[in-house]
């Protein structure tokens, strides 16, 4: 990074000494004396003068550097604290649950080298027990008798790909890992079943996709077992007159539904749970001292730096002057604080809490920005987090030491995905480079780039932010969260949905900064599901399975919402896709000699319904493509 510090004087010591000697000779000329070289004593004096001037030049050149901090402070800019790495940790139970298990907030997990993470939320895991099954087919929803060897059932009958088998659990299983075991007639289960069916759960508003854990095997014997990651919201609902926590199993194509043999049995068990964790630790309750009533009083925290961008984990400051604890709101600055507003500012890097100042106005009166700190009141800060840094970006599987005991012994733990988001604290030099962008926005959102910059300030972990003018007076800010390495290749729709906390943080940050009269909507883009069927030829000697895999990977990569498109920066918003464009993508795959045909299918991500084949899919300006599944048929010469 180029240093932007201005140089007021760039002369070196040698140049200053030479200039001093020239001035000595010029002075002799002015006095009418004969020119001569300075003697040893005179040269020593000249050299000493040059040294003094060199030191003054050095100090002068550092004026800009010394003023940098006060200038940034005057502009209201502060270095960003360290970013916190996040991941999800999986708890594996020693045996399936028979009783509910409570996993509290604050469970600590660590790597072998001592890097520690803490869970950010509590979770109750219920045993998984199937109490009902139903068929959601063309004729509507209907309960089916208990599936057993004496009473086998075809999961989807002979219905279309819109049919689904519904499995009702006695209690919801949000965040749980549910093992489903199935037994089939005839032994072998079709190989396509693993890729061409999807599992979902009812979250109260719609069906949400359940992730089938990598490594789950559809066993080729009489039975099959898979592990389902249930999303964090799973609720009880009534289907076909029966209340249960419903799961839905649906084939992608009618041919898959028709090919399944009778199902002789299905059982469920809760074998694990997944909880979010951060590279930080929580300080539950810390007394800070006693207030003296003076304006702008400052109190130091014991454990800087402070982390404040953990969703759902607000920092709480309270005072007690003898009449009970009163909460104070943590704000970015006191610019909009009135004399009665109980506001405080928290310097995250320094770990310093500051109460509002008193400013003398033009008319001589003193105005308070923020309520006066009550004299003699006790101050405490509750529920803040400390930590962060690049050391938190640990690899997959690195978190395997459970430091906090759980109610049942023998629980194993692992992080299924690498931890991401850990960054070093911003230096003053980094802030100096960023300052022009912040000053240009001026804390006010006027242009689309202002909205995008301020949104990234509020949510630095967002992968893409785009401002789109929807209608007159309305702006839509479209936000896409970052993905983990494991999610990157083939993301599910729910993984591309920003959290409610991220959207709220952006909206709250932009609301006081937007132009009056502008209605701002902060939301994720609309995702248009797409499925591709391609018929290609491979060269002689090529491995058809390898060519198929590479072709499917190329389609997923090109249509990716974050890293797809022609330049690899993500599929452009609102950009259509054509069959001819994807033919070009397939032509570039190693081993492909000819692309015979490409069919595009628009897929409804909520229902899984698939439209007839078309040659082009158009998108609205706020939409992106999202791959559902792609099929490539390879013929060899």
Coordinates of C-alpha atoms in Angstrom, one line a residue:
X1 CA 0.0 0.0 0.0
X2 CA 1.4 3.4 -1.0
X3 CA 2.0 5.8 1.9
X4 CA 0.1 9.0 1.2
X5 CA 1.9 11.0 3.8
X6 CA 2.9 14.4 2.3
X7 CA 6.6 15.4 2.1
X8 CA 7.1 19.0 3.0
X9 CA 10.8 18.9 2.4
X10 CA 12.6 16.0 0.7
X11 CA 16.2 17.1 1.1
X12 CA 18.7 14.6 2.5
X13 CA 21.3 15.3 5.2
X14 CA 24.1 15.2 2.5
X15 CA 22.2 17.8 0.5
X16 CA 21.7 20.0 3.6
X17 CA 25.4 19.8 4.4
X18 CA 26.5 20.7 0.9
X19 CA 24.1 23.6 0.9
X20 CA 25.6 24.8 4.2
X21 CA 29.1 24.8 2.6
X22 CA 27.8 26.7 -0.4
X23 CA 26.2 29.3 1.8
X24 CA 29.6 29.6 3.7
X25 CA 31.3 30.4 0.4
X26 CA 28.6 32.8 -0.7
X27 CA 29.0 34.6 2.7
X28 CA 32.7 35.0 2.1
X29 CA 31.9 36.6 -1.2
X30 CA 29.5 39.0 0.4
X31 CA 32.1 40.0 3.0
X32 CA 34.7 40.6 0.3
X33 CA 37.0 37.8 1.6
X34 CA 38.9 35.4 -0.5
X35 CA 37.1 32.1 -1.2
X36 CA 38.4 29.1 0.7
X37 CA 37.2 25.8 2.0
X38 CA 36.1 25.8 5.6
X39 CA 38.6 24.6 8.1
X40 CA 37.9 21.7 10.4
X41 CA 36.3 23.7 13.2
X42 CA 34.1 25.6 10.7
X43 CA 33.1 22.4 8.9
X44 CA 32.1 20.9 12.2
X45 CA 29.8 23.8 12.9
X46 CA 28.3 23.6 9.4
X47 CA 27.7 19.8 9.8
X48 CA 26.1 20.4 13.2
X49 CA 23.7 23.0 11.6
X50 CA 22.9 20.5 8.9
X51 CA 22.1 17.8 11.5
X52 CA 19.8 20.2 13.3
X53 CA 18.0 21.2 10.1
X54 CA 17.7 17.5 9.1
X55 CA 16.0 16.7 12.4
X56 CA 13.6 19.7 11.9
X57 CA 12.8 18.5 8.4
X58 CA 12.1 15.0 9.7
X59 CA 9.8 16.3 12.3
X60 CA 8.1 18.6 9.8
X61 CA 7.5 15.7 7.4
X62 CA 5.8 13.8 10.2
X63 CA 3.2 16.6 10.8
X64 CA 0.8 15.0 8.4
X65 CA 1.2 11.6 10.1
X66 CA 0.7 13.1 13.5
X67 CA -2.4 15.0 12.3
X68 CA -3.9 11.9 10.7
X69 CA -5.4 10.5 13.9
X70 CA -7.0 13.9 15.0
X71 CA -8.3 14.5 11.5
X72 CA -10.0 11.0 11.3
X73 CA -11.4 11.6 14.8
X74 CA -12.7 15.0 13.7
X75 CA -14.4 13.3 10.8
X76 CA -16.0 10.8 13.2
X77 CA -14.2 7.8 11.6
X78 CA -12.9 5.0 13.8
X79 CA -10.8 1.9 12.8
X80 CA -12.9 -1.2 12.4
X81 CA -12.3 -3.8 15.1
X82 CA -11.2 -7.3 14.3
X83 CA -13.7 -9.4 12.4
X84 CA -15.0 -12.5 14.1
X85 CA -14.8 -16.0 12.4
X86 CA -18.1 -17.9 12.4
X87 CA -18.9 -21.5 11.7
X88 CA -21.4 -24.2 12.8
X89 CA -20.5 -27.0 15.1
X90 CA -22.1 -30.4 15.1
X91 CA -22.7 -32.3 18.3
X92 CA -22.9 -36.1 17.8
X93 CA -24.8 -37.9 20.5
X94 CA -23.4 -41.3 21.8
X95 CA -26.8 -42.8 21.0
X96 CA -30.2 -41.6 19.7
X97 CA -32.1 -39.3 22.0
X98 CA -34.9 -40.8 24.1
X99 CA -35.4 -37.6 26.1
X100 CA -35.1 -33.9 25.2
X101 CA -31.6 -32.5 25.5
X102 CA -30.9 -28.8 26.2
X103 CA -27.7 -27.4 24.7
X104 CA -27.1 -24.0 26.5
X105 CA -25.6 -20.9 25.0
X106 CA -21.9 -20.4 25.8
X107 CA -20.7 -23.9 25.2
X108 CA -16.9 -23.7 24.4
X109 CA -15.2 -25.7 21.7
X110 CA -11.5 -25.5 20.9
X111 CA -8.9 -26.8 18.5
X112 CA -5.9 -28.8 19.6
X113 CA -3.8 -25.6 19.5
X114 CA -6.2 -23.8 21.8
X115 CA -8.2 -21.6 19.4
X116 CA -11.6 -21.3 21.2
X117 CA -15.1 -20.9 19.8
X118 CA -18.4 -20.3 21.7
X119 CA -21.9 -21.2 20.8
X120 CA -24.1 -18.2 20.4
X121 CA -27.6 -19.7 21.0
X122 CA -29.4 -22.2 23.1
X123 CA -31.0 -25.2 21.5
X124 CA -33.5 -27.9 22.7
X125 CA -33.2 -31.1 20.8
X126 CA -36.2 -33.4 20.9
X127 CA -36.2 -37.1 20.2
X128 CA -37.3 -37.9 16.6
X129 CA -40.3 -40.3 16.5
X130 CA -42.6 -40.8 13.5
X131 CA -46.3 -40.6 14.3
X132 CA -47.8 -40.3 10.9
X133 CA -47.2 -40.6 7.2
X134 CA -49.2 -39.1 4.3
X135 CA -49.2 -38.8 0.6
X136 CA -49.3 -35.3 -1.0
X137 CA -50.3 -36.2 -4.6
X138 CA -52.4 -35.1 -7.5
X139 CA -55.6 -36.0 -5.5
X140 CA -54.6 -34.0 -2.5
X141 CA -53.2 -34.9 0.9
X142 CA -54.2 -38.1 2.6
X143 CA -52.9 -40.1 5.5
X144 CA -51.5 -43.6 4.8
X145 CA -51.4 -46.5 7.2
X146 CA -48.3 -47.2 9.2
X147 CA -45.7 -48.5 6.8
X148 CA -44.4 -52.0 7.6
X149 CA -43.4 -55.3 6.1
X150 CA -47.1 -56.4 6.4
X151 CA -48.3 -53.1 5.0
X152 CA -45.7 -51.8 2.4
X153 CA -46.5 -48.6 0.5
X154 CA -45.3 -47.0 -2.7
X155 CA -43.9 -43.6 -1.5
X156 CA -45.3 -41.6 -4.4
X157 CA -47.7 -44.1 -6.1
X158 CA -47.8 -43.3 -9.8
X159 CA -48.2 -39.6 -9.4
X160 CA -46.2 -36.9 -11.2
X161 CA -43.0 -35.3 -9.9
X162 CA -45.2 -33.0 -7.9
X163 CA -46.1 -35.8 -5.5
X164 CA -44.5 -36.1 -2.1
X165 CA -44.3 -38.4 0.8
X166 CA -45.0 -36.6 4.1
X167 CA -43.4 -37.8 7.3
X168 CA -44.8 -36.4 10.6
X169 CA -42.6 -36.3 13.7
X170 CA -44.1 -36.1 17.2
X171 CA -42.2 -32.9 18.0
X172 CA -40.3 -30.3 15.9
X173 CA -36.6 -30.9 15.4
X174 CA -35.1 -27.5 14.6
X175 CA -31.3 -27.7 14.4
X176 CA -31.3 -31.4 14.9
X177 CA -29.6 -34.1 12.8
X178 CA -32.3 -36.7 12.1
X179 CA -31.3 -40.2 10.9
X180 CA -33.9 -41.7 8.6
X181 CA -33.7 -45.5 8.0
X182 CA -35.7 -47.1 5.2
X183 CA -36.3 -50.6 4.1
X184 CA -37.4 -51.4 0.6
X185 CA -38.8 -54.3 -1.4
X186 CA -36.5 -56.0 -3.8
X187 CA -33.3 -54.8 -2.1
X188 CA -31.5 -52.3 -4.3
X189 CA -32.5 -48.7 -4.4
X190 CA -32.2 -46.8 -7.7
X191 CA -28.8 -44.9 -7.8
X192 CA -30.6 -41.8 -9.1
X193 CA -32.6 -41.6 -6.0
X194 CA -29.8 -39.9 -4.0
X195 CA -29.5 -37.0 -6.5
X196 CA -33.0 -36.7 -7.8
X197 CA -35.1 -36.3 -4.6
X198 CA -35.2 -33.5 -2.1
X199 CA -36.2 -33.3 1.6
X200 CA -37.9 -30.3 3.1
X201 CA -39.5 -29.3 6.4
X202 CA -42.4 -27.0 7.2
X203 CA -41.3 -23.8 9.0
X204 CA -44.7 -22.2 9.5
X205 CA -44.6 -20.2 6.3
X206 CA -43.5 -22.7 3.7
X207 CA -41.4 -25.7 2.9
X208 CA -37.6 -25.2 3.6
X209 CA -35.0 -27.5 2.2
X210 CA -33.2 -29.9 4.5
X211 CA -29.6 -30.5 3.7
X212 CA -28.6 -34.1 3.3
X213 CA -25.3 -34.4 5.1
X214 CA -22.3 -35.2 2.8
X215 CA -21.2 -38.7 3.4
X216 CA -24.8 -40.1 3.9
X217 CA -25.1 -43.3 1.9
X218 CA -28.1 -44.8 0.3
X219 CA -27.1 -48.4 1.0
X220 CA -27.5 -50.9 -1.9
X221 CA -28.8 -53.6 0.4
X222 CA -32.4 -53.9 1.5
X223 CA -32.3 -50.7 3.6
X224 CA -31.1 -47.2 3.2
X225 CA -30.1 -44.5 5.7
X226 CA -29.5 -40.8 5.4
X227 CA -28.8 -37.9 7.8
X228 CA -31.0 -34.8 7.5
X229 CA -29.9 -31.4 8.8
X230 CA -33.2 -29.8 9.9
X231 CA -33.2 -25.9 9.6
X232 CA -33.4 -23.7 12.7
X233 CA -37.2 -23.3 12.2
X234 CA -39.4 -26.4 12.2
X235 CA -42.9 -26.2 13.6
X236 CA -46.0 -28.3 14.1
X237 CA -48.8 -28.0 11.5
X238 CA -51.9 -29.9 10.5
X239 CA -51.9 -32.0 7.3
X240 CA -54.7 -34.4 6.3
X241 CA -56.2 -33.7 9.7
X242 CA -53.2 -34.8 11.7
X243 CA -51.0 -32.4 13.7
X244 CA -47.3 -33.2 13.5
X245 CA -43.9 -31.6 12.7
X246 CA -43.9 -32.5 9.0
X247 CA -41.0 -33.4 6.7
X248 CA -41.6 -33.7 2.9
X249 CA -39.8 -36.1 0.5
X250 CA -40.2 -35.2 -3.1
X251 CA -38.8 -36.7 -6.4
X252 CA -37.4 -34.3 -9.0
X253 CA -38.9 -36.2 -11.9
X254 CA -41.9 -38.4 -12.5
X255 CA -39.7 -41.2 -13.8
X256 CA -37.9 -41.3 -10.4
X257 CA -41.3 -41.5 -8.6
X258 CA -42.5 -44.3 -10.8
X259 CA -39.3 -46.3 -10.5
X260 CA -39.3 -46.7 -6.7
X261 CA -40.2 -50.1 -5.2
X262 CA -42.6 -50.4 -2.3
X263 CA -41.3 -49.0 1.0
X264 CA -41.5 -51.6 3.9
X265 CA -40.5 -49.4 6.8
X266 CA -39.2 -45.9 7.9
X267 CA -37.9 -44.9 11.3
X268 CA -36.3 -41.7 12.6
X269 CA -33.8 -40.9 15.3
X270 CA -32.2 -37.7 16.6
X271 CA -28.5 -38.4 16.5
X272 CA -27.0 -34.9 16.6
X273 CA -27.5 -31.1 16.5
X274 CA -26.0 -28.1 14.8
X275 CA -25.4 -24.8 16.6
X276 CA -23.7 -21.6 15.4
X277 CA -20.4 -20.6 17.0
X278 CA -18.1 -17.7 16.9
X279 CA -14.4 -17.1 17.7
X280 CA -15.1 -15.1 20.8
X281 CA -16.1 -15.5 24.4
X282 CA -18.9 -13.9 26.2
X283 CA -18.5 -11.7 29.3
X284 CA -21.7 -12.1 31.2
X285 CA -21.6 -9.2 33.7
X286 CA -18.9 -6.7 34.4
X287 CA -19.0 -3.7 36.8
X288 CA -17.3 -0.6 35.4
X289 CA -17.3 1.8 38.3
X290 CA -19.2 4.8 39.7
X291 CA -20.2 7.9 37.8
X292 CA -19.2 11.4 39.0
X293 CA -21.8 13.3 37.0
X294 CA -19.3 15.1 34.8
X295 CA -20.0 15.3 31.0
X296 CA -18.2 12.9 28.7
X297 CA -17.1 10.6 31.5
X298 CA -15.1 7.6 30.3
X299 CA -15.0 4.1 31.8
X300 CA -12.6 1.3 30.7
X301 CA -13.6 -2.3 30.1
X302 CA -11.4 -5.1 31.4
X303 CA -11.3 -7.1 28.2
X304 CA -10.8 -5.1 25.0
X305 CA -11.4 -5.3 22.1
X306 CA -15.1 -5.7 22.1
X307 CA -17.1 -7.5 19.4
X308 CA -20.6 -6.1 18.6
X309 CA -21.5 -7.6 15.3
X310 CA -22.7 -11.0 16.5
X311 CA -26.4 -11.4 15.5
X312 CA -28.9 -11.5 18.3
X313 CA -26.2 -10.6 20.9
X314 CA -26.8 -7.0 21.8
X315 CA -24.4 -5.2 24.2
X316 CA -26.3 -4.0 27.3
X317 CA -25.2 -1.0 29.5
X318 CA -27.1 -0.3 32.7
X319 CA -26.8 2.2 35.6
X320 CA -28.2 2.1 39.1
X321 CA -28.6 5.3 41.2
X322 CA -30.5 3.5 43.9
X323 CA -33.9 3.1 42.2
X324 CA -33.1 0.0 40.0
X325 CA -31.1 -0.7 36.9
X326 CA -31.8 1.5 33.9
X327 CA -30.7 0.5 30.4
X328 CA -28.6 2.8 28.2
X329 CA -28.5 2.5 24.4
X330 CA -25.2 2.0 22.6
X331 CA -25.0 4.4 19.6
X332 CA -22.3 5.1 17.0
X333 CA -22.0 8.8 18.0
X334 CA -23.9 11.6 19.9
X335 CA -24.7 13.7 16.8
X336 CA -28.5 12.9 17.0
X337 CA -28.7 12.4 20.8
X338 CA -30.9 14.8 22.8
X339 CA -30.5 15.8 26.5
X340 CA -32.9 13.1 27.7
X341 CA -31.6 10.3 25.6
X342 CA -29.8 7.6 27.6
X343 CA -27.1 7.1 25.0
X344 CA -23.5 5.9 25.4
X345 CA -20.7 5.4 22.8
X346 CA -18.6 2.2 23.0
X347 CA -15.1 2.4 21.5
X348 CA -14.6 -1.3 20.5
X349 CA -10.9 -1.3 19.9
X350 CA -10.0 0.7 23.0
X351 CA -12.7 -1.0 25.2
X352 CA -13.9 2.4 26.4
X353 CA -17.4 3.5 27.3
X354 CA -18.2 7.2 27.0
X355 CA -21.1 9.2 28.2
X356 CA -22.4 12.3 26.3
X357 CA -20.6 15.6 26.2
X358 CA -21.9 19.1 27.0
X359 CA -21.3 21.6 24.2
X360 CA -21.5 25.4 24.5
X361 CA -23.8 26.8 21.8
X362 CA -23.5 30.2 20.0
X363 CA -25.9 31.9 22.4
X364 CA -23.8 30.9 25.3
X365 CA -26.1 28.1 26.6
X366 CA -24.8 24.6 27.2
X367 CA -26.5 21.8 25.4
X368 CA -26.1 18.2 26.4
X369 CA -25.7 15.5 23.8
X370 CA -27.0 12.4 25.6
X371 CA -28.5 12.4 29.1
X372 CA -26.3 13.4 32.0
X373 CA -24.6 10.5 33.8
X374 CA -26.3 10.3 37.3
X375 CA -23.8 11.2 40.0
X376 CA -22.9 8.3 42.2
X377 CA -24.6 5.7 40.0
X378 CA -23.1 2.3 39.5
X379 CA -22.4 1.2 35.9
X380 CA -22.3 -2.3 34.5
X381 CA -22.0 -3.8 31.1
X382 CA -23.8 -7.1 30.4
X383 CA -23.5 -9.7 27.7
X384 CA -20.6 -8.4 25.6
X385 CA -18.2 -10.5 23.5
X386 CA -14.5 -10.3 23.1
X387 CA -12.3 -11.9 20.5
X388 CA -11.9 -12.0 16.7
X389 CA -8.9 -12.1 14.4
X390 CA -7.6 -14.1 11.5
X391 CA -6.5 -17.0 13.8
X392 CA -10.2 -17.9 14.0
X393 CA -10.3 -19.0 10.4
X394 CA -9.7 -22.6 11.3
X395 CA -10.1 -25.5 8.9
X396 CA -12.9 -28.0 8.7
X397 CA -12.8 -30.5 11.5
X398 CA -10.3 -28.4 13.6
X399 CA -12.8 -27.8 16.4
X400 CA -13.0 -31.1 18.2
X401 CA -12.3 -30.5 21.9
X402 CA -15.5 -29.9 24.0
X403 CA -14.5 -27.7 26.9
X404 CA -18.0 -27.2 28.4
X405 CA -19.6 -30.4 29.7
X406 CA -23.1 -31.2 28.4
X407 CA -25.9 -33.0 30.3
X408 CA -25.1 -36.3 28.6
X409 CA -21.5 -37.8 28.5
X410 CA -19.8 -39.0 25.4
X411 CA -20.8 -36.2 23.1
X412 CA -18.5 -35.6 20.2
X413 CA -18.1 -32.3 18.4
X414 CA -16.8 -31.1 15.1
X415 CA -17.1 -28.1 12.7
X416 CA -18.4 -29.4 9.4
X417 CA -17.2 -26.3 7.5
X418 CA -14.2 -24.0 7.8
X419 CA -14.6 -21.0 10.0
X420 CA -14.7 -17.7 7.9
X421 CA -14.9 -14.0 8.6
X422 CA -12.0 -13.6 10.9
X423 CA -10.0 -10.4 10.1
X424 CA -7.4 -8.3 11.8
X425 CA -8.4 -4.9 13.3
X426 CA -8.2 -2.0 10.8
X427 CA -5.1 0.1 11.2
X428 CA -5.0 3.8 11.1
X429 CA -3.3 3.6 7.7
X430 CA -6.1 1.4 6.3
X431 CA -8.7 3.8 7.7
X432 CA -6.8 6.7 6.0
X433 CA -7.2 5.0 2.7
X434 CA -10.9 4.2 3.3
X435 CA -11.7 7.7 4.6
X436 CA -12.3 9.4 1.1
X437 CA -15.1 6.8 0.4
X438 CA -16.6 7.5 3.8
X439 CA -16.4 11.3 3.4
X440 CA -17.8 11.0 -0.1
X441 CA -20.9 9.2 1.3
X442 CA -20.9 11.8 4.1
X443 CA -22.9 9.5 6.3
X444 CA -25.8 10.1 3.9
X445 CA -27.1 7.8 1.2
X446 CA -27.8 9.8 -2.0
X447 CA -26.5 7.7 -4.9
X448 CA -26.7 4.0 -5.4
X449 CA -23.1 3.6 -4.6
X450 CA -23.6 5.5 -1.3
X451 CA -26.3 2.9 -0.3
X452 CA -24.1 0.0 -1.2
X453 CA -21.1 1.4 0.7
X454 CA -23.1 2.2 3.8
X455 CA -24.7 -1.3 3.6
X456 CA -21.3 -2.9 3.5
X457 CA -20.3 -0.8 6.5
X458 CA -23.2 -2.2 8.4
X459 CA -22.7 -5.8 7.2
X460 CA -19.1 -6.3 6.2
X461 CA -19.7 -10.0 5.8
X462 CA -22.2 -9.6 2.9
X463 CA -20.8 -11.2 -0.3
X464 CA -22.8 -9.0 -2.8
X465 CA -24.8 -5.8 -2.3
X466 CA -26.7 -4.1 -5.1
X467 CA -28.9 -1.1 -5.2
X468 CA -31.7 -1.2 -7.7
X469 CA -34.3 1.5 -8.5
X470 CA -37.6 -0.4 -8.4
X471 CA -40.2 2.4 -8.9
X472 CA -40.3 6.1 -8.5
X473 CA -39.3 6.9 -4.9
X474 CA -38.5 3.2 -4.1
X475 CA -35.0 1.6 -3.9
X476 CA -34.3 -2.0 -3.4
X477 CA -31.1 -3.0 -1.7
X478 CA -30.4 -6.6 -2.6
X479 CA -28.1 -8.5 -0.2
X480 CA -26.4 -11.9 -0.6
X481 CA -24.5 -13.4 2.4
X482 CA -21.1 -14.9 2.1
X483 CA -20.9 -18.7 1.8
X484 CA -18.6 -21.2 3.5
X485 CA -16.2 -23.2 1.4
X486 CA -18.4 -26.3 1.7
X487 CA -21.5 -24.3 0.5
X488 CA -19.7 -22.6 -2.3
X489 CA -20.0 -25.2 -5.1
X490 CA -23.7 -25.9 -5.0
X491 CA -25.5 -23.6 -2.6
X492 CA -29.0 -24.3 -1.4
X493 CA -31.7 -21.5 -1.6
X494 CA -31.7 -21.0 2.2
X495 CA -27.9 -20.6 2.3
X496 CA -28.2 -17.6 0.0
X497 CA -30.8 -15.9 2.3
X498 CA -29.3 -13.2 4.5
X499 CA -30.2 -13.6 8.2
X500 CA -32.9 -11.4 9.6
X501 CA -30.3 -9.8 11.8
X502 CA -28.1 -8.8 8.8
X503 CA -31.1 -7.3 7.0
X504 CA -32.2 -5.5 10.1
X505 CA -28.7 -4.1 10.8
X506 CA -28.5 -2.7 7.2
X507 CA -32.0 -1.2 7.4
X508 CA -31.4 0.3 10.8
X509 CA -28.0 1.8 9.6
X510 CA -29.5 3.3 6.4
X511 CA -32.8 4.5 7.8
X512 CA -31.5 7.8 9.3
X513 CA -29.1 8.3 6.4
X514 CA -31.5 7.9 3.4
X515 CA -32.8 10.8 1.4
X516 CA -36.2 12.0 2.6
X517 CA -39.0 10.6 0.5
X518 CA -37.1 7.5 -0.6
X519 CA -38.7 4.2 0.4
X520 CA -35.9 1.7 1.0
X521 CA -36.5 -2.1 0.9
X522 CA -33.6 -4.3 2.1
X523 CA -34.1 -7.9 1.0
X524 CA -32.4 -10.8 -0.8
X525 CA -32.7 -11.0 -4.6
X526 CA -35.3 -13.2 -6.2
X527 CA -33.8 -16.5 -7.2
X528 CA -35.0 -18.2 -10.3
X529 CA -34.4 -21.9 -10.2
X530 CA -32.9 -23.5 -13.3
X531 CA -32.4 -27.1 -14.4
X532 CA -30.4 -28.0 -17.5
X533 CA -30.6 -31.2 -19.6
X534 CA -27.7 -31.5 -22.0
X535 CA -26.8 -34.1 -24.6
X536 CA -23.1 -34.2 -25.5
X537 CA -20.5 -36.4 -27.1
X538 CA -17.1 -37.3 -25.6
X539 CA -14.0 -38.1 -27.5
X540 CA -12.7 -41.6 -28.0
X541 CA -11.0 -42.9 -24.9
X542 CA -12.6 -40.4 -22.6
X543 CA -14.2 -41.5 -19.4
X544 CA -18.0 -40.8 -19.7
X545 CA -18.4 -40.5 -16.0
X546 CA -15.6 -38.0 -15.6
X547 CA -16.9 -35.9 -18.6
X548 CA -20.4 -36.0 -17.1
X549 CA -19.0 -34.8 -13.7
X550 CA -16.9 -32.0 -15.3
X551 CA -19.8 -30.8 -17.5
X552 CA -22.2 -30.7 -14.5
X553 CA -19.6 -28.8 -12.5
X554 CA -19.1 -26.3 -15.3
X555 CA -22.9 -25.6 -15.4
X556 CA -23.1 -25.0 -11.7
X557 CA -20.0 -22.8 -11.8
X558 CA -21.2 -20.7 -14.7
X559 CA -24.7 -20.1 -13.3
X560 CA -23.5 -19.4 -9.8
X561 CA -25.0 -16.3 -8.1
X562 CA -21.7 -15.3 -6.4
X563 CA -18.9 -16.6 -8.7
X564 CA -20.6 -17.3 -12.0
X565 CA -21.0 -15.3 -15.2
X566 CA -18.4 -14.5 -17.8
X567 CA -16.1 -12.6 -15.5
X568 CA -16.5 -14.8 -12.4
X569 CA -18.0 -12.1 -10.2
X570 CA -21.5 -13.7 -10.0
X571 CA -24.4 -14.0 -12.3
X572 CA -25.5 -10.5 -13.4
X573 CA -28.7 -9.3 -11.9
X574 CA -31.6 -9.6 -14.3
X575 CA -29.4 -11.1 -17.1
X576 CA -31.2 -13.8 -19.1
X577 CA -29.6 -17.2 -19.9
X578 CA -30.0 -19.0 -23.3
X579 CA -29.4 -22.5 -24.4
X580 CA -26.8 -21.3 -26.9
X581 CA -24.8 -19.6 -24.2
X582 CA -24.6 -22.8 -22.2
X583 CA -23.7 -24.8 -25.3
X584 CA -20.6 -22.6 -25.4
X585 CA -19.8 -23.4 -21.8
X586 CA -20.1 -27.1 -22.4
X587 CA -17.9 -26.9 -25.5
X588 CA -15.1 -25.7 -23.3
X589 CA -15.2 -28.8 -21.0
X590 CA -12.3 -31.2 -21.4
X591 CA -13.2 -34.3 -23.4
X592 CA -16.4 -32.8 -25.0
X593 CA -16.3 -33.1 -28.8
X594 CA -19.8 -32.0 -29.6
X595 CA -22.9 -30.5 -27.8
X596 CA -26.0 -31.8 -29.5
X597 CA -28.8 -30.2 -27.5
X598 CA -29.4 -28.1 -24.4
X599 CA -32.8 -27.7 -22.7
X600 CA -33.5 -25.2 -20.0
X601 CA -36.2 -25.7 -17.3
X602 CA -37.4 -23.0 -15.0
X603 CA -38.0 -24.4 -11.5
X604 CA -40.0 -22.9 -8.7
X605 CA -37.7 -23.1 -5.7
X606 CA -40.6 -23.2 -3.2
X607 CA -42.6 -26.0 -4.7
X608 CA -40.1 -27.7 -6.9
X609 CA -42.5 -27.4 -9.9
X610 CA -40.8 -27.5 -13.2
X611 CA -41.9 -25.7 -16.4
X612 CA -41.6 -27.3 -19.9
X613 CA -38.3 -27.0 -21.7
X614 CA -37.4 -23.6 -23.3
X615 CA -34.4 -22.1 -25.0
X616 CA -34.1 -19.0 -22.9
X617 CA -35.0 -18.0 -19.3
X618 CA -35.7 -14.3 -18.8
X619 CA -35.1 -12.6 -15.4
X620 CA -36.6 -9.6 -13.8
X621 CA -34.1 -6.9 -12.8
X622 CA -33.9 -8.1 -9.2
X623 CA -33.4 -11.8 -9.9
X624 CA -30.5 -14.2 -10.1
X625 CA -30.2 -17.7 -11.4
X626 CA -29.8 -20.6 -9.0
X627 CA -29.0 -24.1 -10.1
X628 CA -31.4 -26.8 -8.9
X629 CA -30.0 -29.9 -10.6
X630 CA -28.4 -30.5 -14.0
X631 CA -28.3 -33.6 -16.1
X632 CA -25.8 -34.4 -18.8
X633 CA -26.2 -37.4 -21.1
X634 CA -22.8 -38.4 -22.6
X635 CA -22.4 -40.5 -25.7
X636 CA -19.0 -41.7 -26.9
X637 CA -17.7 -42.1 -30.4

